[in-house]
């Protein structure tokens, strides 16, 4: 899983493990890091560590490994916003990130989705080159981090001290800390990350993972409760021809059981 999904799916996975009597080894990290590891696993073999299922932070980081996965279903989406320390007025819009002396934290584009999507937003607004120049002039003023989970802690005040004045983050991370930060909305058509769920072609547990997807599809409150917009409903989970999620028949269940 890309790190943004953790708040929504961790509880679902724990319940699913209990229901099915299985252990799911979940790894939460920046999607660039995750897909980088996938690419060096020989023949995408699960026994060597290739994932049975991948839920990315955005379709951006599924596309470059799509050949190894079945067709995806888009589960949810999350807004991209700017988080600032509680009560701060230094940053009120995207271009304020370029102000002299304003300290900024963003994701590292090659390591995590929030970084790649932040770069895309800034490029569209013709601000990215200026931010990189600011970083070149003083690397401590613009910092890049490997995972979305690392960004909010840079903004949260500890003993009235913060590392940065603003961070570009997912709203799900911001809402989890809304008592300690303020949220600045980004006006851009690119400020949405879409989270896809896809099963590996090499997985021996496809029926089990289809049941996991059905469990996710039946739990919109787990996503909506932490700030995601949920894109699935029961109908889409049962009838999406591009992502077959039929109820497991006895023969299919038996085949899967023999492979475990």
PDB file of C-alpha atoms in Angstrom:
ATOM      1  CA  UNK A   1       0.000   0.000   0.000  1.00  0.00           C
ATOM      2  CA  UNK A   2       1.007   3.542  -0.696  1.00  0.00           C
ATOM      3  CA  UNK A   3       1.294   5.361   2.628  1.00  0.00           C
ATOM      4  CA  UNK A   4      -1.827   7.504   2.141  1.00  0.00           C
ATOM      5  CA  UNK A   5      -4.052   4.417   2.321  1.00  0.00           C
ATOM      6  CA  UNK A   6      -2.953   3.256   5.754  1.00  0.00           C
ATOM      7  CA  UNK A   7      -5.568   5.073   7.857  1.00  0.00           C
ATOM      8  CA  UNK A   8      -8.387   3.648   5.743  1.00  0.00           C
ATOM      9  CA  UNK A   9      -7.301   0.074   5.102  1.00  0.00           C
ATOM     10  CA  UNK A  10      -5.325  -0.997   8.164  1.00  0.00           C
ATOM     11  CA  UNK A  11      -8.433  -1.812  10.185  1.00  0.00           C
ATOM     12  CA  UNK A  12     -10.101  -3.511   7.212  1.00  0.00           C
ATOM     13  CA  UNK A  13      -7.068  -5.739   6.733  1.00  0.00           C
ATOM     14  CA  UNK A  14      -6.980  -6.707  10.420  1.00  0.00           C
ATOM     15  CA  UNK A  15     -10.680  -7.673  10.350  1.00  0.00           C
ATOM     16  CA  UNK A  16     -10.205  -9.578   7.101  1.00  0.00           C
ATOM     17  CA  UNK A  17      -7.300 -11.556   8.551  1.00  0.00           C
ATOM     18  CA  UNK A  18      -9.490 -12.662  11.447  1.00  0.00           C
ATOM     19  CA  UNK A  19     -12.418 -13.569   9.206  1.00  0.00           C
ATOM     20  CA  UNK A  20     -10.350 -15.545   6.696  1.00  0.00           C
ATOM     21  CA  UNK A  21      -7.793 -17.031   9.073  1.00  0.00           C
ATOM     22  CA  UNK A  22      -4.855 -15.643   7.082  1.00  0.00           C
ATOM     23  CA  UNK A  23      -1.914 -13.346   7.647  1.00  0.00           C
ATOM     24  CA  UNK A  24      -1.490 -10.373   5.322  1.00  0.00           C
ATOM     25  CA  UNK A  25       1.961  -8.809   5.229  1.00  0.00           C
ATOM     26  CA  UNK A  26       1.207  -5.152   4.531  1.00  0.00           C
ATOM     27  CA  UNK A  27       3.967  -2.726   3.596  1.00  0.00           C
ATOM     28  CA  UNK A  28       3.158   1.016   3.689  1.00  0.00           C
ATOM     29  CA  UNK A  29       5.631   3.337   1.970  1.00  0.00           C
ATOM     30  CA  UNK A  30       6.099   5.870  -0.781  1.00  0.00           C
ATOM     31  CA  UNK A  31       4.898   4.405  -4.072  1.00  0.00           C
ATOM     32  CA  UNK A  32       8.138   5.213  -5.885  1.00  0.00           C
ATOM     33  CA  UNK A  33       9.960   3.161  -3.287  1.00  0.00           C
ATOM     34  CA  UNK A  34       7.429   0.316  -3.569  1.00  0.00           C
ATOM     35  CA  UNK A  35       7.452   0.133  -7.362  1.00  0.00           C
ATOM     36  CA  UNK A  36      11.238   0.412  -7.400  1.00  0.00           C
ATOM     37  CA  UNK A  37      11.407  -2.756  -5.305  1.00  0.00           C
ATOM     38  CA  UNK A  38       8.891  -4.494  -7.570  1.00  0.00           C
ATOM     39  CA  UNK A  39      11.035  -3.857 -10.632  1.00  0.00           C
ATOM     40  CA  UNK A  40      14.056  -5.709  -9.286  1.00  0.00           C
ATOM     41  CA  UNK A  41      12.180  -8.898  -8.294  1.00  0.00           C
ATOM     42  CA  UNK A  42      12.893 -11.635 -10.817  1.00  0.00           C
ATOM     43  CA  UNK A  43       9.846 -12.675 -12.859  1.00  0.00           C
ATOM     44  CA  UNK A  44       7.588 -10.862 -10.346  1.00  0.00           C
ATOM     45  CA  UNK A  45       7.622 -13.960  -8.156  1.00  0.00           C
ATOM     46  CA  UNK A  46       5.621 -13.648  -4.912  1.00  0.00           C
ATOM     47  CA  UNK A  47       7.980 -16.001  -3.066  1.00  0.00           C
ATOM     48  CA  UNK A  48      10.743 -13.457  -3.704  1.00  0.00           C
ATOM     49  CA  UNK A  49       8.664 -10.610  -2.310  1.00  0.00           C
ATOM     50  CA  UNK A  50       6.557  -9.395  -5.228  1.00  0.00           C
ATOM     51  CA  UNK A  51       3.207  -8.223  -3.821  1.00  0.00           C
ATOM     52  CA  UNK A  52      -0.003 -10.176  -4.389  1.00  0.00           C
ATOM     53  CA  UNK A  53      -1.930  -6.918  -4.434  1.00  0.00           C
ATOM     54  CA  UNK A  54      -1.001  -3.259  -4.808  1.00  0.00           C
ATOM     55  CA  UNK A  55      -3.065  -0.282  -3.676  1.00  0.00           C
ATOM     56  CA  UNK A  56      -1.267   2.818  -4.899  1.00  0.00           C
ATOM     57  CA  UNK A  57      -1.578   6.376  -3.660  1.00  0.00           C
ATOM     58  CA  UNK A  58      -2.534   7.393  -7.197  1.00  0.00           C
ATOM     59  CA  UNK A  59      -2.899   5.809 -10.632  1.00  0.00           C
ATOM     60  CA  UNK A  60       0.340   7.641 -11.536  1.00  0.00           C
ATOM     61  CA  UNK A  61       2.353   5.032  -9.655  1.00  0.00           C
ATOM     62  CA  UNK A  62       0.368   2.042 -10.885  1.00  0.00           C
ATOM     63  CA  UNK A  63       0.899   2.892 -14.546  1.00  0.00           C
ATOM     64  CA  UNK A  64       4.618   2.129 -14.514  1.00  0.00           C
ATOM     65  CA  UNK A  65       4.041  -1.418 -13.200  1.00  0.00           C
ATOM     66  CA  UNK A  66       0.645  -1.997 -14.817  1.00  0.00           C
ATOM     67  CA  UNK A  67       1.918  -4.833 -17.049  1.00  0.00           C
ATOM     68  CA  UNK A  68       2.312  -7.043 -13.967  1.00  0.00           C
ATOM     69  CA  UNK A  69      -1.169  -6.421 -12.560  1.00  0.00           C
ATOM     70  CA  UNK A  70      -4.738  -7.155 -13.543  1.00  0.00           C
ATOM     71  CA  UNK A  71      -7.099  -4.314 -14.404  1.00  0.00           C
ATOM     72  CA  UNK A  72      -7.517  -1.976 -11.461  1.00  0.00           C
ATOM     73  CA  UNK A  73     -10.538  -0.577  -9.662  1.00  0.00           C
ATOM     74  CA  UNK A  74     -10.377   3.017  -8.403  1.00  0.00           C
ATOM     75  CA  UNK A  75     -11.385   2.823  -4.750  1.00  0.00           C
ATOM     76  CA  UNK A  76     -11.143   6.403  -3.516  1.00  0.00           C
ATOM     77  CA  UNK A  77      -9.615   9.806  -4.042  1.00  0.00           C
ATOM     78  CA  UNK A  78      -7.990  12.361  -1.767  1.00  0.00           C
ATOM     79  CA  UNK A  79      -7.537  16.106  -2.146  1.00  0.00           C
ATOM     80  CA  UNK A  80      -4.036  17.594  -2.121  1.00  0.00           C
ATOM     81  CA  UNK A  81      -3.731  20.644   0.146  1.00  0.00           C
ATOM     82  CA  UNK A  82      -1.178  22.814   1.920  1.00  0.00           C
ATOM     83  CA  UNK A  83      -0.734  22.301   5.644  1.00  0.00           C
ATOM     84  CA  UNK A  84       0.546  25.244   7.717  1.00  0.00           C
ATOM     85  CA  UNK A  85       1.179  25.645  11.452  1.00  0.00           C
ATOM     86  CA  UNK A  86      -1.915  26.554  13.463  1.00  0.00           C
ATOM     87  CA  UNK A  87      -2.613  30.280  13.167  1.00  0.00           C
ATOM     88  CA  UNK A  88       0.097  30.951  10.567  1.00  0.00           C
ATOM     89  CA  UNK A  89      -0.632  33.417   7.757  1.00  0.00           C
ATOM     90  CA  UNK A  90       2.644  33.101   5.853  1.00  0.00           C
ATOM     91  CA  UNK A  91       1.138  30.846   3.158  1.00  0.00           C
ATOM     92  CA  UNK A  92      -2.385  31.469   1.853  1.00  0.00           C
ATOM     93  CA  UNK A  93      -1.994  30.162  -1.703  1.00  0.00           C
ATOM     94  CA  UNK A  94       0.324  28.039  -3.804  1.00  0.00           C
ATOM     95  CA  UNK A  95       2.583  30.844  -5.029  1.00  0.00           C
ATOM     96  CA  UNK A  96       3.330  31.865  -1.440  1.00  0.00           C
ATOM     97  CA  UNK A  97       5.607  28.825  -1.243  1.00  0.00           C
ATOM     98  CA  UNK A  98       8.115  30.867  -3.266  1.00  0.00           C
ATOM     99  CA  UNK A  99       8.294  33.755  -0.811  1.00  0.00           C
ATOM    100  CA  UNK A 100      11.811  34.392   0.529  1.00  0.00           C
ATOM    101  CA  UNK A 101      12.303  32.774   3.900  1.00  0.00           C
ATOM    102  CA  UNK A 102       9.207  30.569   3.718  1.00  0.00           C
ATOM    103  CA  UNK A 103      10.324  27.030   4.591  1.00  0.00           C
ATOM    104  CA  UNK A 104       8.602  24.302   2.562  1.00  0.00           C
ATOM    105  CA  UNK A 105       8.344  20.503   2.731  1.00  0.00           C
ATOM    106  CA  UNK A 106       7.265  18.472  -0.300  1.00  0.00           C
ATOM    107  CA  UNK A 107       7.416  14.829  -1.318  1.00  0.00           C
ATOM    108  CA  UNK A 108      10.388  13.546  -3.289  1.00  0.00           C
ATOM    109  CA  UNK A 109       8.932  12.967  -6.800  1.00  0.00           C
ATOM    110  CA  UNK A 110      10.896   9.787  -7.522  1.00  0.00           C
ATOM    111  CA  UNK A 111      10.087   8.202  -4.145  1.00  0.00           C
ATOM    112  CA  UNK A 112       6.440   9.010  -3.410  1.00  0.00           C
ATOM    113  CA  UNK A 113       3.218   9.907  -5.169  1.00  0.00           C
ATOM    114  CA  UNK A 114       2.581  13.116  -3.239  1.00  0.00           C
ATOM    115  CA  UNK A 115       5.922  14.359  -4.546  1.00  0.00           C
ATOM    116  CA  UNK A 116       5.129  13.451  -8.143  1.00  0.00           C
ATOM    117  CA  UNK A 117       1.669  15.033  -7.957  1.00  0.00           C
ATOM    118  CA  UNK A 118       3.015  18.158  -6.235  1.00  0.00           C
ATOM    119  CA  UNK A 119       5.525  18.543  -9.051  1.00  0.00           C
ATOM    120  CA  UNK A 120       2.727  18.166 -11.612  1.00  0.00           C
ATOM    121  CA  UNK A 121       0.609  20.847  -9.914  1.00  0.00           C
ATOM    122  CA  UNK A 122       3.533  23.270  -9.634  1.00  0.00           C
ATOM    123  CA  UNK A 123       4.558  22.690 -13.248  1.00  0.00           C
ATOM    124  CA  UNK A 124       1.041  23.483 -14.441  1.00  0.00           C
ATOM    125  CA  UNK A 125       1.095  26.728 -12.460  1.00  0.00           C
ATOM    126  CA  UNK A 126       4.634  27.488 -13.757  1.00  0.00           C
ATOM    127  CA  UNK A 127       6.018  27.517 -10.218  1.00  0.00           C
ATOM    128  CA  UNK A 128       8.116  24.346 -10.123  1.00  0.00           C
ATOM    129  CA  UNK A 129      11.338  25.747 -11.612  1.00  0.00           C
ATOM    130  CA  UNK A 130      11.222  28.669  -9.190  1.00  0.00           C
ATOM    131  CA  UNK A 131      10.776  26.342  -6.216  1.00  0.00           C
ATOM    132  CA  UNK A 132      13.706  24.184  -7.367  1.00  0.00           C
ATOM    133  CA  UNK A 133      15.826  27.307  -7.726  1.00  0.00           C
ATOM    134  CA  UNK A 134      14.869  28.286  -4.189  1.00  0.00           C
ATOM    135  CA  UNK A 135      15.949  24.820  -3.090  1.00  0.00           C
ATOM    136  CA  UNK A 136      19.284  25.128  -4.901  1.00  0.00           C
ATOM    137  CA  UNK A 137      19.971  28.433  -3.209  1.00  0.00           C
ATOM    138  CA  UNK A 138      19.245  27.046   0.244  1.00  0.00           C
ATOM    139  CA  UNK A 139      18.570  23.329   0.622  1.00  0.00           C
ATOM    140  CA  UNK A 140      17.329  23.794   4.182  1.00  0.00           C
ATOM    141  CA  UNK A 141      14.455  26.045   3.026  1.00  0.00           C
ATOM    142  CA  UNK A 142      12.901  23.498   0.630  1.00  0.00           C
ATOM    143  CA  UNK A 143      13.140  19.900   1.842  1.00  0.00           C
ATOM    144  CA  UNK A 144      12.028  16.757  -0.011  1.00  0.00           C
ATOM    145  CA  UNK A 145      10.879  13.687   1.920  1.00  0.00           C
ATOM    146  CA  UNK A 146      10.402  10.063   0.845  1.00  0.00           C
ATOM    147  CA  UNK A 147       6.825   9.476   2.065  1.00  0.00           C
ATOM    148  CA  UNK A 148       3.614  11.432   2.611  1.00  0.00           C
ATOM    149  CA  UNK A 149       3.660  10.223   6.223  1.00  0.00           C
ATOM    150  CA  UNK A 150       6.786  12.314   6.868  1.00  0.00           C
ATOM    151  CA  UNK A 151       5.327  15.651   5.764  1.00  0.00           C
ATOM    152  CA  UNK A 152       2.820  16.640   8.450  1.00  0.00           C
ATOM    153  CA  UNK A 153       5.330  16.204  11.320  1.00  0.00           C
ATOM    154  CA  UNK A 154       7.404  18.942   9.668  1.00  0.00           C
ATOM    155  CA  UNK A 155       4.552  21.414  10.182  1.00  0.00           C
ATOM    156  CA  UNK A 156       3.332  20.436  13.646  1.00  0.00           C
ATOM    157  CA  UNK A 157       4.639  22.713  16.379  1.00  0.00           C
ATOM    158  CA  UNK A 158       6.757  21.174  19.138  1.00  0.00           C
ATOM    159  CA  UNK A 159       7.553  23.616  21.945  1.00  0.00           C
ATOM    160  CA  UNK A 160       6.436  26.422  19.598  1.00  0.00           C
ATOM    161  CA  UNK A 161       9.032  25.350  17.004  1.00  0.00           C
ATOM    162  CA  UNK A 162       8.262  23.981  13.530  1.00  0.00           C
ATOM    163  CA  UNK A 163      10.632  22.661  10.892  1.00  0.00           C
ATOM    164  CA  UNK A 164       8.768  24.311   7.988  1.00  0.00           C
ATOM    165  CA  UNK A 165       6.116  26.952   7.338  1.00  0.00           C
ATOM    166  CA  UNK A 166       4.143  24.822   4.859  1.00  0.00           C
ATOM    167  CA  UNK A 167       3.920  21.299   3.466  1.00  0.00           C
ATOM    168  CA  UNK A 168       2.012  19.973   0.465  1.00  0.00           C
ATOM    169  CA  UNK A 169       0.078  16.969   1.802  1.00  0.00           C
ATOM    170  CA  UNK A 170      -2.976  14.767   1.388  1.00  0.00           C
ATOM    171  CA  UNK A 171      -6.043  16.115   3.153  1.00  0.00           C
ATOM    172  CA  UNK A 172      -6.379  12.780   4.957  1.00  0.00           C
ATOM    173  CA  UNK A 173      -3.081  13.414   6.746  1.00  0.00           C
ATOM    174  CA  UNK A 174      -4.030  17.028   7.403  1.00  0.00           C
ATOM    175  CA  UNK A 175      -7.430  16.200   8.913  1.00  0.00           C
ATOM    176  CA  UNK A 176      -5.823  13.730  11.300  1.00  0.00           C
ATOM    177  CA  UNK A 177      -3.887  16.683  12.733  1.00  0.00           C
ATOM    178  CA  UNK A 178      -6.442  19.487  12.325  1.00  0.00           C
ATOM    179  CA  UNK A 179      -6.144  20.537  15.977  1.00  0.00           C
ATOM    180  CA  UNK A 180      -2.480  21.417  15.365  1.00  0.00           C
ATOM    181  CA  UNK A 181      -2.397  22.686  11.774  1.00  0.00           C
ATOM    182  CA  UNK A 182      -4.481  24.793   9.387  1.00  0.00           C
ATOM    183  CA  UNK A 183      -5.437  23.726   5.867  1.00  0.00           C
ATOM    184  CA  UNK A 184      -4.959  25.879   2.762  1.00  0.00           C
ATOM    185  CA  UNK A 185      -6.840  24.648  -0.306  1.00  0.00           C
ATOM    186  CA  UNK A 186      -5.050  24.468  -3.664  1.00  0.00           C
ATOM    187  CA  UNK A 187      -6.968  25.826  -6.636  1.00  0.00           C
ATOM    188  CA  UNK A 188      -6.004  23.393  -9.379  1.00  0.00           C
ATOM    189  CA  UNK A 189      -7.708  20.721 -11.516  1.00  0.00           C
ATOM    190  CA  UNK A 190      -4.777  18.461 -10.610  1.00  0.00           C
ATOM    191  CA  UNK A 191      -5.240  18.538  -6.831  1.00  0.00           C
ATOM    192  CA  UNK A 192      -6.791  15.060  -6.588  1.00  0.00           C
ATOM    193  CA  UNK A 193      -5.015  11.721  -6.061  1.00  0.00           C
ATOM    194  CA  UNK A 194      -6.957   8.579  -7.058  1.00  0.00           C
ATOM    195  CA  UNK A 195      -6.228   5.315  -5.217  1.00  0.00           C
ATOM    196  CA  UNK A 196      -6.431   2.129  -7.369  1.00  0.00           C
ATOM    197  CA  UNK A 197      -6.555  -1.491  -6.157  1.00  0.00           C
ATOM    198  CA  UNK A 198      -5.016  -4.137  -8.402  1.00  0.00           C
ATOM    199  CA  UNK A 199      -4.167  -7.839  -8.047  1.00  0.00           C
ATOM    200  CA  UNK A 200      -0.849  -9.180  -9.359  1.00  0.00           C
ATOM    201  CA  UNK A 201      -1.046 -11.531 -12.331  1.00  0.00           C
ATOM    202  CA  UNK A 202       1.453 -13.827 -10.601  1.00  0.00           C
ATOM    203  CA  UNK A 203      -0.529 -14.107  -7.354  1.00  0.00           C
ATOM    204  CA  UNK A 204      -1.718 -17.555  -6.264  1.00  0.00           C
ATOM    205  CA  UNK A 205      -4.403 -15.973  -4.078  1.00  0.00           C
ATOM    206  CA  UNK A 206      -6.640 -14.137  -6.526  1.00  0.00           C
ATOM    207  CA  UNK A 207      -9.917 -15.430  -5.073  1.00  0.00           C
ATOM    208  CA  UNK A 208      -8.858 -14.420  -1.580  1.00  0.00           C
ATOM    209  CA  UNK A 209      -7.878 -10.962  -2.820  1.00  0.00           C
ATOM    210  CA  UNK A 210     -11.184 -10.532  -4.616  1.00  0.00           C
ATOM    211  CA  UNK A 211     -12.868 -11.137  -1.262  1.00  0.00           C
ATOM    212  CA  UNK A 212     -10.564  -8.536   0.279  1.00  0.00           C
ATOM    213  CA  UNK A 213     -11.646  -6.086  -2.394  1.00  0.00           C
ATOM    214  CA  UNK A 214     -15.303  -6.863  -1.698  1.00  0.00           C
ATOM    215  CA  UNK A 215     -14.651  -6.174   1.972  1.00  0.00           C
ATOM    216  CA  UNK A 216     -13.112  -2.809   1.035  1.00  0.00           C
ATOM    217  CA  UNK A 217     -16.028  -2.021  -1.282  1.00  0.00           C
ATOM    218  CA  UNK A 218     -18.473  -2.705   1.555  1.00  0.00           C
ATOM    219  CA  UNK A 219     -16.688  -0.359   3.984  1.00  0.00           C
ATOM    220  CA  UNK A 220     -16.990   3.198   2.647  1.00  0.00           C
ATOM    221  CA  UNK A 221     -17.064   4.605   6.180  1.00  0.00           C
ATOM    222  CA  UNK A 222     -13.449   3.545   6.731  1.00  0.00           C
ATOM    223  CA  UNK A 223     -12.433   5.890   3.906  1.00  0.00           C
ATOM    224  CA  UNK A 224     -14.927   8.704   4.340  1.00  0.00           C
ATOM    225  CA  UNK A 225     -14.246   8.860   8.075  1.00  0.00           C
ATOM    226  CA  UNK A 226     -10.631   9.901   7.480  1.00  0.00           C
ATOM    227  CA  UNK A 227     -11.240  12.327   4.613  1.00  0.00           C
ATOM    228  CA  UNK A 228     -11.263  10.260   1.409  1.00  0.00           C
ATOM    229  CA  UNK A 229     -13.991  10.480  -1.204  1.00  0.00           C
ATOM    230  CA  UNK A 230     -15.179   6.894  -1.755  1.00  0.00           C
ATOM    231  CA  UNK A 231     -15.666   5.887  -5.398  1.00  0.00           C
ATOM    232  CA  UNK A 232     -17.117   2.401  -5.025  1.00  0.00           C
ATOM    233  CA  UNK A 233     -20.524   1.051  -4.149  1.00  0.00           C
ATOM    234  CA  UNK A 234     -21.903  -2.488  -3.843  1.00  0.00           C
ATOM    235  CA  UNK A 235     -23.075  -2.503  -7.465  1.00  0.00           C
ATOM    236  CA  UNK A 236     -19.649  -1.619  -8.874  1.00  0.00           C
ATOM    237  CA  UNK A 237     -18.018  -4.258  -6.697  1.00  0.00           C
ATOM    238  CA  UNK A 238     -20.235  -6.983  -8.139  1.00  0.00           C
ATOM    239  CA  UNK A 239     -20.605  -6.046 -11.795  1.00  0.00           C
ATOM    240  CA  UNK A 240     -17.430  -4.300 -12.969  1.00  0.00           C
ATOM    241  CA  UNK A 241     -16.499  -6.388 -16.012  1.00  0.00           C
ATOM    242  CA  UNK A 242     -12.969  -4.973 -16.109  1.00  0.00           C
ATOM    243  CA  UNK A 243     -12.290  -6.121 -12.556  1.00  0.00           C
ATOM    244  CA  UNK A 244     -14.016  -9.497 -12.018  1.00  0.00           C
ATOM    245  CA  UNK A 245     -15.158  -9.840  -8.414  1.00  0.00           C
ATOM    246  CA  UNK A 246     -17.633 -12.685  -8.579  1.00  0.00           C
ATOM    247  CA  UNK A 247     -18.387 -14.693  -5.450  1.00  0.00           C
ATOM    248  CA  UNK A 248     -15.916 -17.555  -5.198  1.00  0.00           C
ATOM    249  CA  UNK A 249     -17.364 -20.861  -6.329  1.00  0.00           C
ATOM    250  CA  UNK A 250     -16.530 -24.096  -4.556  1.00  0.00           C
ATOM    251  CA  UNK A 251     -14.051 -25.211  -7.218  1.00  0.00           C
ATOM    252  CA  UNK A 252     -12.237 -21.872  -7.163  1.00  0.00           C
ATOM    253  CA  UNK A 253     -12.021 -21.905  -3.394  1.00  0.00           C
ATOM    254  CA  UNK A 254     -10.628 -25.418  -3.484  1.00  0.00           C
ATOM    255  CA  UNK A 255      -7.974 -24.446  -6.050  1.00  0.00           C
ATOM    256  CA  UNK A 256      -6.885 -21.508  -3.922  1.00  0.00           C
ATOM    257  CA  UNK A 257      -6.813 -23.548  -0.723  1.00  0.00           C
ATOM    258  CA  UNK A 258      -4.523 -26.093  -2.385  1.00  0.00           C
ATOM    259  CA  UNK A 259      -2.117 -23.334  -3.421  1.00  0.00           C
ATOM    260  CA  UNK A 260      -1.741 -21.848   0.071  1.00  0.00           C
TER     261      UNK A 260
END
